[in-house]
GROMACS .gro file of C-alpha atoms in nm:
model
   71
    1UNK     CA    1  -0.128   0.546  -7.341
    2UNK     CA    2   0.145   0.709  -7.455
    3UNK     CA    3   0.368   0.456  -7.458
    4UNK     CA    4   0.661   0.415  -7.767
    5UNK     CA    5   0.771   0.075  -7.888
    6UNK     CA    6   1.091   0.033  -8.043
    7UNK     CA    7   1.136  -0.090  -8.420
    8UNK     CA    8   1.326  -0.423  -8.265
    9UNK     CA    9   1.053  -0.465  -8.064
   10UNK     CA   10   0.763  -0.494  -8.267
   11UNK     CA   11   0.799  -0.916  -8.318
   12UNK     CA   12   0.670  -0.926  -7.939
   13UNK     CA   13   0.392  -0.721  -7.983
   14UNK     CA   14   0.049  -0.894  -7.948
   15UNK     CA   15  -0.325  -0.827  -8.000
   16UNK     CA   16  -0.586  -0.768  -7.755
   17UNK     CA   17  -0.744  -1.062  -7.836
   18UNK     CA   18  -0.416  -1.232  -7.826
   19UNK     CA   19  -0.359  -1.133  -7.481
   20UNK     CA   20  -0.679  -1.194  -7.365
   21UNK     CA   21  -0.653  -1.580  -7.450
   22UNK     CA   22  -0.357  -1.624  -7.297
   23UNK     CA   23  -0.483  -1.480  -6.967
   24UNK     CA   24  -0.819  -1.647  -7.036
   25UNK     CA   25  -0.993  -1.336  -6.968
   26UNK     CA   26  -1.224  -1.112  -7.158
   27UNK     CA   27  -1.094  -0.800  -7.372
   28UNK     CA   28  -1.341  -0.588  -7.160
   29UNK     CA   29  -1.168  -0.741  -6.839
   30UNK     CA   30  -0.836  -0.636  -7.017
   31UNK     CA   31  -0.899  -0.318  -7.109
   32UNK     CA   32  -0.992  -0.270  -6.745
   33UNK     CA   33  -0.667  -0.364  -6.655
   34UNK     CA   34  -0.475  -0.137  -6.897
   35UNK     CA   35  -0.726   0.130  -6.784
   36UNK     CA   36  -0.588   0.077  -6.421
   37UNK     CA   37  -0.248   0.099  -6.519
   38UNK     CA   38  -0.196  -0.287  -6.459
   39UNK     CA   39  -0.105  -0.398  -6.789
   40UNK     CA   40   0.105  -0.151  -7.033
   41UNK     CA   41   0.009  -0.075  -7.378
   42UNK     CA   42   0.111   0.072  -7.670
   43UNK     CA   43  -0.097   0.263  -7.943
   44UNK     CA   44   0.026   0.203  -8.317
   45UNK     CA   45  -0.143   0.409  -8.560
   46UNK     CA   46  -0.510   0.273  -8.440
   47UNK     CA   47  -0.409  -0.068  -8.315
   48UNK     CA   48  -0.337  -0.144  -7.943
   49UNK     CA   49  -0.088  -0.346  -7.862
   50UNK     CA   50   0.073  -0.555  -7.551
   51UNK     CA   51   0.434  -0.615  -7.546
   52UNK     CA   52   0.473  -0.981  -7.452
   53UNK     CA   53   0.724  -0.884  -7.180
   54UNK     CA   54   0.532  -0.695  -6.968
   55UNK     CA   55   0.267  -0.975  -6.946
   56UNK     CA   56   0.412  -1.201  -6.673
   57UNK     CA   57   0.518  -0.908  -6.422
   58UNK     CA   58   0.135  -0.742  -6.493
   59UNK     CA   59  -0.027  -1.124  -6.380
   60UNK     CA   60   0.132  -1.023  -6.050
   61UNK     CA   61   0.013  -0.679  -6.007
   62UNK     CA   62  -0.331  -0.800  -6.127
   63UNK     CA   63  -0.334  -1.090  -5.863
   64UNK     CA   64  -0.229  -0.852  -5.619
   65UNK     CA   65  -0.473  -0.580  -5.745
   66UNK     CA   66  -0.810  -0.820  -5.714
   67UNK     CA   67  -0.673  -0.969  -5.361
   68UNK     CA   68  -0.698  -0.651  -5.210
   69UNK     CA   69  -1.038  -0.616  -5.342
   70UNK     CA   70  -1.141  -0.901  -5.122
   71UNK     CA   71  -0.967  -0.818  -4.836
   0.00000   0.00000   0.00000
């Protein structure tokens, strides 16, 4: 998670928690996503953070991710 965020950038940064209830999922099912390389984040000082973004292209990954788990 090495990932740098631009100064201009930091009004669409959100929370964990933020991102987990707007995918209505739990932060332990989120940070198995970010884990997996499904949702990118970015580490500020000790804070991690989602850009807002990258959320909508990651839903498709992840819906593609846990269909091939069933498959």
């Amino acid at each position: 998670m090495t990932n740098v965020v631009d100064a201009s950038d930091a009004s669409d940064l959100l929370t964990r928690r933020a991102v987990a209830n707007m995918l209505h999922i739990s932060l332990v099912t989120l940070n198995k996503h970010t884990r997996n390389g499904l949702l990118p984040a970015y580490k500020i000082g000790r804070r991690v953070l989602y850009r807002r973004g990258d959320i909508v292209p990651a839903l498709d990954k992840i819906a593609r991710a846990e269909a091939a788990q069933y498959e």
